[in-house]
Short mmCIF file of C-alpha atoms (C1' of nucleotides) in Angstrom, two decimals:
data_model
loop_
_atom_site.label_atom_id
_atom_site.label_comp_id
_atom_site.label_asym_id
_atom_site.label_seq_id
_atom_site.Cartn_x
_atom_site.Cartn_y
_atom_site.Cartn_z
CA MET A 1 -0.20 -0.12 -0.02
CA THR A 2 1.35 3.57 -1.08
CA GLU A 3 1.64 6.00 2.12
CA THR A 4 -1.59 8.30 1.06
CA ARG A 5 -1.96 10.62 3.72
CA VAL A 6 -5.82 10.14 4.56
CA PRO A 7 -8.55 13.32 4.10
CA ILE A 8 -9.45 14.56 7.33
CA PRO A 9 -13.38 14.91 5.64
CA THR A 10 -12.77 10.98 5.40
CA LEU A 11 -11.99 10.59 8.98
CA GLU A 12 -14.75 12.44 10.22
CA ARG A 13 -16.95 10.61 7.67
CA LEU A 14 -15.64 7.65 9.29
CA ALA A 15 -17.51 8.34 12.60
CA THR A 16 -20.83 8.98 11.27
CA TYR A 17 -20.57 5.54 9.47
CA LEU A 18 -20.00 4.40 12.89
CA ARG A 19 -22.90 6.08 14.33
CA VAL A 20 -24.75 4.61 11.44
CA LEU A 21 -23.74 1.17 11.82
CA LEU A 22 -24.08 0.98 15.89
CA ASP A 23 -27.60 1.50 15.21
CA LEU A 24 -28.21 -0.93 12.55
CA ASN A 25 -26.12 -3.22 14.47
CA GLU A 26 -28.82 -2.94 17.43
CA GLY A 27 -31.35 -3.39 15.06
CA GLY A 28 -29.83 -6.95 14.44
CA VAL A 29 -28.97 -5.87 11.07
CA GLU A 30 -26.15 -8.14 9.81
CA THR A 31 -25.26 -6.80 6.41
CA ILE A 32 -24.88 -3.52 4.69
CA SER A 33 -24.63 -2.50 0.94
CA SER A 34 -22.78 0.65 0.25
CA GLN A 35 -25.85 1.86 -1.43
CA GLU A 36 -27.80 1.21 2.08
CA MET A 37 -25.13 3.40 3.62
CA GLU A 38 -25.78 6.24 1.34
CA HIS A 39 -29.49 5.85 2.46
CA TYR A 40 -29.07 6.29 6.08
CA SER A 41 -25.62 8.72 6.40
CA GLY A 42 -26.69 10.93 3.57
CA ILE A 43 -22.90 10.77 2.07
CA SER A 44 -22.98 8.87 -1.49
CA ALA A 45 -22.18 5.43 -2.00
CA ALA A 46 -18.79 6.15 -3.86
CA GLN A 47 -18.00 8.45 -1.35
CA PHE A 48 -18.23 5.73 1.28
CA ARG A 49 -16.32 2.84 -0.65
CA LYS A 50 -13.70 5.46 -1.44
CA ASP A 51 -13.29 6.62 2.14
CA LEU A 52 -12.75 2.78 3.05
CA SER A 53 -10.42 1.80 0.53
CA TYR A 54 -7.38 4.39 2.12
CA PHE A 55 -7.70 1.64 4.76
CA GLY A 56 -8.15 -1.68 2.93
CA GLU A 57 -10.91 -3.91 1.52
CA PHE A 58 -13.75 -4.47 4.24
CA GLY A 59 -16.74 -5.62 1.50
CA LYS A 60 -17.59 -8.12 -0.39
CA PRO A 61 -18.60 -7.71 -4.07
CA GLY A 62 -21.75 -8.55 -4.91
CA VAL A 63 -22.74 -8.81 -1.27
CA GLY A 64 -21.88 -5.69 1.06
CA TYR A 65 -20.25 -5.10 3.89
CA SER A 66 -20.64 -7.24 7.36
CA VAL A 67 -22.24 -4.61 9.96
CA PRO A 68 -20.31 -6.05 13.08
CA GLN A 69 -16.82 -6.32 10.97
CA LEU A 70 -17.03 -3.17 9.82
CA ILE A 71 -17.49 -1.75 13.10
CA GLU A 72 -14.72 -3.48 14.83
CA CYS A 73 -12.67 -2.18 11.61
CA ILE A 74 -13.87 1.72 11.73
CA GLU A 75 -13.68 1.40 16.01
CA ARG A 76 -9.56 -0.13 15.01
CA ILE A 77 -8.84 2.62 12.51
CA LEU A 78 -10.47 5.41 14.81
CA HIS A 79 -8.56 3.93 17.98
CA ILE A 80 -11.43 3.44 19.78
CA ASP A 81 -11.08 0.38 20.13
CA GLN A 82 -10.07 0.53 23.67
CA GLU A 83 -11.18 3.13 26.15
CA GLN A 84 -9.65 6.40 25.56
CA PRO A 85 -9.24 8.58 28.84
CA ILE A 86 -9.59 12.33 28.38
CA LEU A 87 -8.99 15.00 30.41
CA LEU A 88 -11.23 18.45 30.60
CA VAL A 89 -10.34 21.77 31.60
CA GLY A 90 -12.86 24.10 32.79
CA ALA A 91 -15.64 22.92 35.32
CA GLY A 92 -17.98 25.32 33.97
CA ASN A 93 -21.52 25.13 32.28
CA LEU A 94 -20.46 23.36 29.20
CA GLY A 95 -17.82 21.12 31.52
CA ALA A 96 -20.89 20.14 32.94
CA ALA A 97 -22.86 19.36 29.66
CA LEU A 98 -19.53 17.10 28.45
CA VAL A 99 -19.25 15.13 31.63
CA GLY A 100 -23.05 14.37 31.15
CA TYR A 101 -23.13 13.42 27.43
CA PRO A 102 -23.97 9.99 27.61
CA ASN A 103 -23.08 9.32 23.75
CA PHE A 104 -19.36 9.43 25.19
CA ARG A 105 -19.92 5.67 26.17
CA ALA A 106 -21.00 4.28 23.29
CA HIS A 107 -17.56 5.34 21.49
CA ARG A 108 -15.60 4.55 24.19
CA PHE A 109 -14.61 7.94 25.09
CA ARG A 110 -14.28 8.51 29.03
CA ILE A 111 -13.47 11.75 30.79
CA ALA A 112 -10.89 10.67 33.09
CA ALA A 113 -10.32 13.88 35.14
CA VAL A 114 -11.77 17.84 35.12
CA PHE A 115 -9.91 20.56 36.14
CA ASP A 116 -10.55 24.70 37.14
CA ASN A 117 -8.27 26.83 38.77
CA ASN A 118 -11.29 28.00 40.75
CA PHE A 119 -10.21 27.50 44.36
CA VAL A 120 -14.27 27.06 45.27
CA LYS A 121 -14.58 24.59 42.53
CA ILE A 122 -11.54 22.71 43.56
CA GLY A 123 -12.92 19.55 45.67
CA ARG A 124 -16.25 19.31 44.66
CA PRO A 125 -17.71 16.89 43.02
CA PHE A 126 -18.59 16.93 39.27
CA GLY A 127 -20.35 13.91 37.98
CA GLU A 128 -18.23 10.97 39.04
CA LEU A 129 -15.55 12.77 39.00
CA VAL A 130 -13.57 15.48 41.73
CA ILE A 131 -12.42 18.83 40.80
CA GLU A 132 -8.88 18.81 40.44
CA ASP A 133 -6.68 21.69 41.07
CA ILE A 134 -5.24 22.59 37.20
CA ALA A 135 -2.10 22.83 38.78
CA ARG A 136 -1.73 19.63 39.48
CA LEU A 137 -2.45 18.75 35.63
CA LYS A 138 0.66 17.50 35.04
CA GLU A 139 0.84 15.51 38.11
CA VAL A 140 -2.41 13.84 37.74
CA ASN A 141 -1.84 12.93 34.18
CA ALA A 142 1.42 11.09 35.00
CA GLN A 143 -1.18 8.65 36.37
CA ILE A 144 -3.84 8.59 33.79
CA GLY A 145 -1.46 9.14 30.40
CA ALA A 146 -3.96 10.75 28.41
CA LYS A 147 -3.46 11.74 24.94
CA LEU A 148 -6.58 14.04 24.27
CA ALA A 149 -7.78 16.84 26.14
CA ILE A 150 -10.84 19.16 26.00
CA ILE A 151 -10.64 22.77 26.60
CA ALA A 152 -13.45 24.32 28.13
CA VAL A 153 -12.37 27.69 29.31
CA PRO A 154 -12.92 31.37 28.44
CA ALA A 155 -10.59 32.37 25.68
CA SER A 156 -8.87 34.70 27.72
CA ALA A 157 -7.65 31.52 29.47
CA ALA A 158 -7.15 29.21 26.86
CA GLN A 159 -3.53 29.49 25.28
CA THR A 160 -2.30 29.28 29.10
CA VAL A 161 -4.41 26.00 29.42
CA ALA A 162 -2.78 24.25 26.28
CA ASP A 163 0.39 25.25 27.09
CA MET A 164 -0.06 23.29 30.28
CA LEU A 165 -1.74 20.35 28.54
CA VAL A 166 0.98 20.34 26.18
CA GLU A 167 3.58 20.12 29.19
CA ALA A 168 1.35 17.09 30.42
CA GLY A 169 2.08 15.14 27.10
CA ILE A 170 -1.75 15.84 25.44
CA THR A 171 -1.33 15.80 22.09
CA GLY A 172 -5.09 15.90 20.67
CA ILE A 173 -6.92 19.13 22.19
CA LEU A 174 -10.63 19.72 21.25
CA ASN A 175 -11.06 23.57 22.09
CA PHE A 176 -14.40 25.28 22.81
CA ALA A 177 -12.95 28.51 23.40
CA PRO A 178 -13.24 31.09 20.49
CA THR A 179 -9.50 31.65 20.29
CA VAL A 180 -6.78 30.33 17.81
CA LEU A 181 -4.59 28.43 19.88
CA LYS A 182 -0.79 28.10 19.59
CA VAL A 183 0.93 24.63 19.59
CA PRO A 184 3.83 22.76 18.87
CA PRO A 185 3.67 20.84 15.40
CA HIS A 186 2.72 17.54 16.85
CA VAL A 187 -0.34 18.49 18.84
CA PHE A 188 -3.39 18.46 16.88
CA VAL A 189 -6.25 21.08 17.37
CA ARG A 190 -10.01 20.87 16.68
CA ASN A 191 -12.02 23.72 17.10
CA VAL A 192 -15.47 23.67 18.23
CA SER A 193 -17.04 27.23 17.33
CA PHE A 194 -20.90 27.76 18.03
CA LEU A 195 -20.22 31.21 16.78
CA GLN A 196 -18.61 30.32 13.67
CA GLU A 197 -21.46 27.73 12.97
CA LEU A 198 -24.04 30.22 13.82
CA ALA A 199 -22.72 33.20 11.45
CA VAL A 200 -22.84 30.34 8.61
CA LEU A 201 -26.46 29.91 9.15
CA SER A 202 -27.15 33.56 9.85
CA TYR A 203 -25.40 34.30 6.32
CA HIS A 204 -27.71 31.27 4.34
CA VAL A 205 -31.15 32.40 5.87
CA ALA A 206 -30.78 35.72 5.32
CA GLU A 207 -29.46 35.06 1.66
CA GLY A 208 -31.87 37.05 -1.12
CA THR A 209 -33.07 39.13 2.18
CA GLU A 210 -30.29 41.81 2.36
CA ILE A 211 -30.97 45.45 1.62
CA ALA A 212 -27.64 47.02 -0.25
CA GLN A 213 -27.09 50.01 2.01
CA PRO A 214 -23.63 51.94 1.91
CA THR A 215 -21.98 52.43 5.00
CA GLY A 216 -20.63 55.60 3.87
CA GLY A 217 -17.18 54.01 4.18
CA HIS A 218 -14.68 54.42 1.82
CA ARG A 219 -16.04 51.76 -0.27
CA ASP A 220 -19.65 49.68 0.44
CA CYS A 221 -19.90 46.32 1.60
CA ALA A 222 -20.82 45.28 -1.75
CA ILE A 223 -23.16 42.33 -0.30
CA MET B 1 -20.04 40.88 -10.24
CA THR B 2 -20.63 37.71 -11.35
CA GLU B 3 -22.80 35.33 -9.32
CA THR B 4 -20.11 33.39 -7.69
CA ARG B 5 -21.19 30.97 -4.64
CA VAL B 6 -19.28 31.55 -1.96
CA PRO B 7 -17.03 28.86 -0.37
CA ILE B 8 -18.65 27.52 2.93
CA PRO B 9 -14.63 27.27 4.16
CA THR B 10 -14.77 31.37 3.67
CA LEU B 11 -17.96 32.04 5.66
CA GLU B 12 -16.59 30.12 8.53
CA ARG B 13 -13.26 32.03 8.44
CA LEU B 14 -15.40 35.17 7.90
CA ALA B 15 -15.95 34.69 11.69
CA THR B 16 -12.44 33.68 13.01
CA TYR B 17 -11.76 37.18 11.26
CA LEU B 18 -14.45 38.82 12.98
CA ARG B 19 -13.52 37.79 15.90
CA VAL B 20 -9.80 39.20 15.76
CA LEU B 21 -11.13 42.22 14.38
CA LEU B 22 -13.45 42.54 17.40
CA ASP B 23 -10.17 41.58 19.72
CA LEU B 24 -8.13 44.24 17.95
CA ASN B 25 -10.54 46.76 18.24
CA GLU B 26 -11.07 46.47 21.74
CA GLY B 27 -7.08 47.39 21.70
CA GLY B 28 -7.59 50.22 19.84
CA VAL B 29 -6.00 49.47 16.69
CA GLU B 30 -7.29 51.19 13.88
CA THR B 31 -5.38 49.61 10.91
CA ILE B 32 -4.77 46.05 9.75
CA SER B 33 -3.00 44.20 6.95
CA SER B 34 -3.40 40.84 5.39
CA GLN B 35 -0.16 39.70 6.53
CA GLU B 36 -0.97 41.03 10.39
CA MET B 37 -4.43 39.20 9.74
CA GLU B 38 -2.34 36.07 8.85
CA HIS B 39 -0.31 36.23 12.43
CA TYR B 40 -3.41 36.80 14.50
CA SER B 41 -5.75 34.42 12.70
CA GLY B 42 -3.45 31.68 11.59
CA ILE B 43 -5.09 31.79 8.27
CA SER B 44 -2.81 32.88 5.29
CA ALA B 45 -2.66 36.90 4.08
CA ALA B 46 -3.57 35.41 0.82
CA GLN B 47 -6.43 33.34 1.55
CA PHE B 48 -7.97 36.41 3.94
CA ARG B 49 -7.70 38.85 0.65
CA LYS B 50 -9.51 35.90 -1.06
CA ASP B 51 -12.26 35.78 1.11
CA LEU B 52 -13.08 39.29 0.97
CA SER B 53 -13.06 39.61 -2.26
CA TYR B 54 -16.18 37.08 -2.81
CA PHE B 55 -17.96 40.16 -1.27
CA GLY B 56 -16.12 43.43 -2.77
CA GLU B 57 -13.18 45.42 -1.94
CA PHE B 58 -12.63 46.82 1.20
CA GLY B 59 -8.56 47.58 1.92
CA LYS B 60 -6.66 50.06 0.46
CA PRO B 61 -3.66 49.11 -1.08
CA GLY B 62 -0.61 50.34 0.47
CA VAL B 63 -2.14 50.66 3.44
CA GLY B 64 -4.45 47.99 4.93
CA TYR B 65 -7.80 47.41 6.62
CA SER B 66 -9.76 49.87 8.81
CA VAL B 67 -10.51 47.96 11.59
CA PRO B 68 -13.94 49.13 12.70
CA GLN B 69 -15.13 49.28 8.97
CA LEU B 70 -14.01 45.94 8.33
CA ILE B 71 -16.28 44.90 11.49
CA GLU B 72 -18.63 46.71 10.11
CA CYS B 73 -18.93 44.76 6.93
CA ILE B 74 -18.26 41.18 7.95
CA GLU B 75 -21.17 41.67 10.19
CA ARG B 76 -23.25 43.12 7.70
CA ILE B 77 -22.07 40.18 5.38
CA LEU B 78 -23.07 37.47 7.94
CA HIS B 79 -26.16 39.24 8.55
CA ILE B 80 -25.21 39.46 12.53
CA ASP B 81 -25.59 43.62 12.07
CA GLN B 82 -28.57 43.06 14.24
CA GLU B 83 -29.73 41.14 16.74
CA GLN B 84 -30.99 37.28 15.49
CA PRO B 85 -33.54 35.59 17.86
CA ILE B 86 -32.66 32.13 18.40
CA LEU B 87 -34.86 29.05 19.67
CA LEU B 88 -33.12 26.50 21.82
CA VAL B 89 -34.70 23.27 21.71
CA GLY B 90 -33.73 21.16 24.73
CA ALA B 91 -33.68 22.16 28.61
CA GLY B 92 -30.58 19.85 29.28
CA ASN B 93 -27.27 20.47 30.47
CA LEU B 94 -26.08 21.24 26.98
CA GLY B 95 -28.95 23.67 26.65
CA ALA B 96 -27.91 25.33 30.11
CA ALA B 97 -24.16 25.66 28.91
CA LEU B 98 -25.74 27.24 25.74
CA VAL B 99 -27.69 30.06 26.95
CA GLY B 100 -24.90 30.89 29.92
CA TYR B 101 -22.61 31.41 26.95
CA PRO B 102 -21.26 34.83 27.15
CA ASN B 103 -20.18 34.94 23.78
CA PHE B 104 -23.01 35.12 22.17
CA ARG B 105 -24.13 38.86 22.75
CA ALA B 106 -21.09 39.96 21.20
CA HIS B 107 -21.85 38.59 18.14
CA ARG B 108 -25.18 39.59 18.39
CA PHE B 109 -27.23 36.01 18.46
CA ARG B 110 -29.92 36.06 21.27
CA ILE B 111 -31.64 33.22 22.64
CA ALA B 112 -35.22 34.06 22.47
CA ALA B 113 -37.02 30.81 23.96
CA VAL B 114 -36.16 27.56 25.30
CA PHE B 115 -38.36 24.76 24.97
CA ASP B 116 -38.66 21.24 26.41
CA ASN B 117 -40.92 18.06 26.25
CA ASN B 118 -40.44 17.34 30.19
CA PHE B 119 -43.38 18.59 31.92
CA VAL B 120 -41.59 18.76 35.01
CA LYS B 121 -39.59 21.66 33.31
CA ILE B 122 -41.71 23.22 31.54
CA GLY B 123 -42.73 26.50 33.34
CA ARG B 124 -39.48 26.39 35.23
CA PRO B 125 -36.87 29.71 34.66
CA PHE B 126 -33.81 28.61 32.79
CA GLY B 127 -31.47 31.67 32.68
CA GLU B 128 -33.50 34.53 31.91
CA LEU B 129 -36.26 32.53 30.24
CA VAL B 130 -38.97 30.14 31.22
CA ILE B 131 -39.09 26.74 29.76
CA GLU B 132 -41.82 26.74 27.11
CA ASP B 133 -43.97 23.68 26.04
CA ILE B 134 -42.27 22.03 22.76
CA ALA B 135 -46.16 21.77 21.56
CA ARG B 136 -46.12 25.53 21.87
CA LEU B 137 -42.77 25.93 19.39
CA LYS B 138 -45.26 27.39 16.18
CA GLU B 139 -47.22 29.69 18.74
CA VAL B 140 -44.58 31.05 20.28
CA ASN B 141 -42.13 31.51 17.21
CA ALA B 142 -44.89 33.55 15.40
CA GLN B 143 -44.23 36.18 17.49
CA ILE B 144 -40.42 36.04 17.85
CA GLY B 145 -40.15 35.29 14.26
CA ALA B 146 -36.77 33.29 14.60
CA LYS B 147 -35.42 31.70 11.36
CA LEU B 148 -32.57 30.10 13.35
CA ALA B 149 -32.77 27.44 16.11
CA ILE B 150 -30.45 24.87 18.07
CA ILE B 151 -31.57 21.11 18.61
CA ALA B 152 -30.09 20.03 21.83
CA VAL B 153 -31.82 17.07 22.22
CA PRO B 154 -31.03 13.42 22.22
CA ALA B 155 -30.79 11.93 18.95
CA SER B 156 -34.20 10.02 19.17
CA ALA B 157 -35.87 12.91 19.57
CA ALA B 158 -33.96 15.02 16.93
CA GLN B 159 -35.80 14.14 13.67
CA THR B 160 -39.61 15.08 15.38
CA VAL B 161 -37.92 18.25 16.72
CA ALA B 162 -36.44 19.05 13.16
CA ASP B 163 -39.92 18.73 11.83
CA MET B 164 -41.52 20.81 14.16
CA LEU B 165 -39.37 23.95 13.64
CA VAL B 166 -39.61 23.76 9.85
CA GLU B 167 -43.35 24.12 10.39
CA ALA B 168 -42.71 26.95 12.83
CA GLY B 169 -40.56 28.83 10.20
CA ILE B 170 -36.86 28.09 11.39
CA THR B 171 -34.64 28.01 7.94
CA GLY B 172 -31.12 27.02 9.51
CA ILE B 173 -30.93 24.69 12.28
CA LEU B 174 -27.76 23.97 14.63
CA ASN B 175 -27.82 20.64 15.44
CA PHE B 176 -26.11 19.32 18.63
CA ALA B 177 -27.70 15.76 18.48
CA PRO B 178 -25.52 12.65 16.52
CA THR B 179 -27.89 12.05 13.94
CA VAL B 180 -28.42 12.87 10.12
CA LEU B 181 -31.67 15.13 9.69
CA LYS B 182 -33.50 14.72 7.27
CA VAL B 183 -35.15 18.87 6.53
CA PRO B 184 -36.84 20.35 3.13
CA PRO B 185 -33.99 21.67 1.01
CA HIS B 186 -34.50 25.38 1.66
CA VAL B 187 -33.49 24.70 5.12
CA PHE B 188 -29.86 24.87 6.47
CA VAL B 189 -28.33 22.27 9.10
CA ARG B 190 -24.79 22.29 10.70
CA ASN B 191 -24.15 19.68 12.84
CA VAL B 192 -21.66 20.15 16.22
CA SER B 193 -20.44 16.79 16.72
CA PHE B 194 -17.98 16.13 19.65
CA LEU B 195 -17.57 12.34 18.84
CA GLN B 196 -16.73 12.92 15.51
CA GLU B 197 -14.27 15.89 16.49
CA LEU B 198 -12.85 13.34 19.16
CA ALA B 199 -12.79 10.69 16.49
CA VAL B 200 -10.40 12.47 14.21
CA LEU B 201 -8.14 13.73 17.15
CA SER B 202 -8.11 9.83 18.28
CA TYR B 203 -6.91 8.83 14.98
CA HIS B 204 -4.22 11.43 14.70
CA VAL B 205 -2.84 11.16 18.27
CA ALA B 206 -2.44 7.43 17.93
CA GLU B 207 -0.70 7.57 14.44
CA GLY B 208 2.43 5.48 14.28
CA THR B 209 1.28 3.77 17.50
CA GLU B 210 -0.51 1.08 15.78
CA ILE B 211 -0.24 -2.94 16.07
CA ALA B 212 -1.53 -4.42 13.09
CA GLN B 213 -3.58 -7.08 14.63
CA PRO B 214 -5.74 -9.42 12.34
CA THR B 215 -9.35 -9.70 13.43
CA GLY B 216 -9.80 -12.86 11.90
CA GLY B 217 -12.14 -11.68 9.48
CA HIS B 218 -12.49 -11.97 5.90
CA ARG B 219 -10.21 -9.66 5.73
CA ASP B 220 -7.80 -7.67 8.21
CA CYS B 221 -8.73 -4.29 8.81
CA ALA B 222 -5.15 -3.09 6.85
CA ILE B 223 -4.07 -0.21 9.06
"C1'" DT C 1 8.65 59.45 -6.22
"C1'" DA C 2 9.39 54.78 -3.53
"C1'" DG C 3 7.53 51.41 -0.89
"C1'" DA C 4 3.54 48.78 0.68
"C1'" DT C 5 0.09 46.25 -0.12
"C1'" DT C 6 -4.14 45.60 -2.13
"C1'" DG C 7 -7.53 42.71 -5.48
"C1'" DT C 8 -7.38 39.34 -8.80
"C1'" DT C 9 -5.66 36.27 -11.95
"C1'" DA C 10 -3.36 31.92 -13.11
"C1'" DA C 11 -1.16 27.29 -11.20
"C1'" DT C 12 -1.64 24.13 -7.90
"C1'" DC C 13 -3.44 20.68 -4.85
"C1'" DG C 14 -6.52 18.11 -3.49
"C1'" DA C 15 -11.31 16.04 -2.56
"C1'" DT C 16 -15.45 14.11 -4.79
"C1'" DT C 17 -18.14 11.74 -8.61
"C1'" DA C 18 -18.91 8.36 -12.14
"C1'" DA C 19 -17.60 4.77 -14.55
"C1'" DC C 20 -15.93 -0.14 -14.95
"C1'" DA C 21 -13.42 -4.27 -14.77
"C1'" DA C 22 -13.05 -7.76 -10.84
"C1'" DT C 23 -14.95 -10.56 -7.83
"C1'" DC C 24 -18.51 -12.96 -5.03
"C1'" DT D 1 -24.66 -18.85 -14.49
"C1'" DA D 2 -26.68 -14.28 -13.93
"C1'" DG D 3 -27.24 -10.62 -10.92
"C1'" DA D 4 -25.39 -7.55 -7.52
"C1'" DT D 5 -21.99 -4.89 -5.66
"C1'" DT D 6 -17.20 -3.92 -4.16
"C1'" DG D 7 -12.30 -1.31 -4.90
"C1'" DT D 8 -9.98 1.45 -8.29
"C1'" DT D 9 -9.09 4.54 -11.52
"C1'" DA D 10 -9.75 8.41 -14.43
"C1'" DA D 11 -12.56 12.84 -15.09
"C1'" DT D 12 -14.25 16.70 -12.80
"C1'" DC D 13 -15.21 19.83 -9.57
"C1'" DG D 14 -13.54 22.92 -6.12
"C1'" DA D 15 -10.74 25.19 -3.08
"C1'" DT D 16 -6.12 26.98 -1.99
"C1'" DT D 17 -1.62 29.17 -2.97
"C1'" DA D 18 1.05 32.10 -5.80
"C1'" DA D 19 2.13 36.00 -8.28
"C1'" DC D 20 1.57 40.67 -9.74
"C1'" DA D 21 -0.62 44.51 -11.85
"C1'" DA D 22 -2.85 48.21 -10.21
"C1'" DT D 23 -3.03 51.77 -6.67
"C1'" DC D 24 -2.58 54.06 -2.43
#
DNA sequence: TAGATTGTTAATCGATTAACAATC
DNA sequence: TAGATTGTTAATCGATTAACAATC
């Protein structure tokens, strides 16, 4: 096999396929064709087959794919075949939503520790965990050995937290803070931005509605 | 101007530029070059200029861009120059995190109503709002006239909620439920999937770590 | 004017789609 | 065998990057 780089969109879709497959598996479905996957996932059959082709051959021509086997394979590919410990930084509303998120378990993600810098919160229970002092992050992760972390703190604190996470051996960060993190090249960051998503929607729902109105600037916003 | 379709990634980046510009404006910065924007946003200067070019001309050659003017223009483009009412469905942990999210205000998004189907919750206060009966969704939105909504309910309820939202005149949905929504073509959906993001990170942090292990299936997962 | 930086065009890159030979 | 569906190749499409003439 040639060393082809896997496109990020392919990895994202893999998670969608897995979700569909887990549902089908619950329902006792044993085999699925790429055509059927298109129906359930909204992703084209050709795309599905192409995505899988980056990792090997998983189907039988004329038959389709074994649901349980494909689940196993995708879980292996995404390295969620074993439980993945995750550090959560920020014990606010968003953090609470995340520790209570029921779907993590099905994908074998486990929030293994929660940190905050607010001494009023430190030591308090948080879901099934106890909030730890952010200062102990490196020390605690020496035990846990997590590679993944979630940043759920205000934008003003996010970079400092990111630096501490990198220092503690984290190499993948899911960032909810609306800011651009600077990290070393071996660390991967994915940003979740509600504002960005809403902005894109806002543009679309208003399309065709706009009234061109000069600002009085040196040039109009020609929209 | 020719009728060029604006790429979605361009719209996403627009929100990032806006965030940077708002920060700079706070700091009293009056002018910014595309080069400086690259530094602050991590997005290349060429990309920045190209992105803006879909909407008009906003800079002065040899000088750069006026920060306040560009803020105004981007807000106009994204249609967040006026307050945008948003319906929130789902008064759980995630919903609580969203109504309490401080950054919405800066982008003039306002959660105008919260709905749930749990009669224990209906009528209770939720942030500064009171939880409404989901059955009253259409009725309530007849007053509010929101075009945008956020789905923060379990996957099992998401499609039903989406149908009700469409019925109530919503044309843009931010979906937090891990499921593929079926909506009419005039309705735009953006999905936020923590699991998907974590899966992509999980793949990356584990790269190079993998041990090829046959499953005993008809063919190995060749990863 | 000289220096800086824009807006745009052309070249590159990468991802998606379509088509089909191989295979069950 | 005939019918179905895969995995892969080639064609298409779209987005990013680089380069530069126009402009302040």
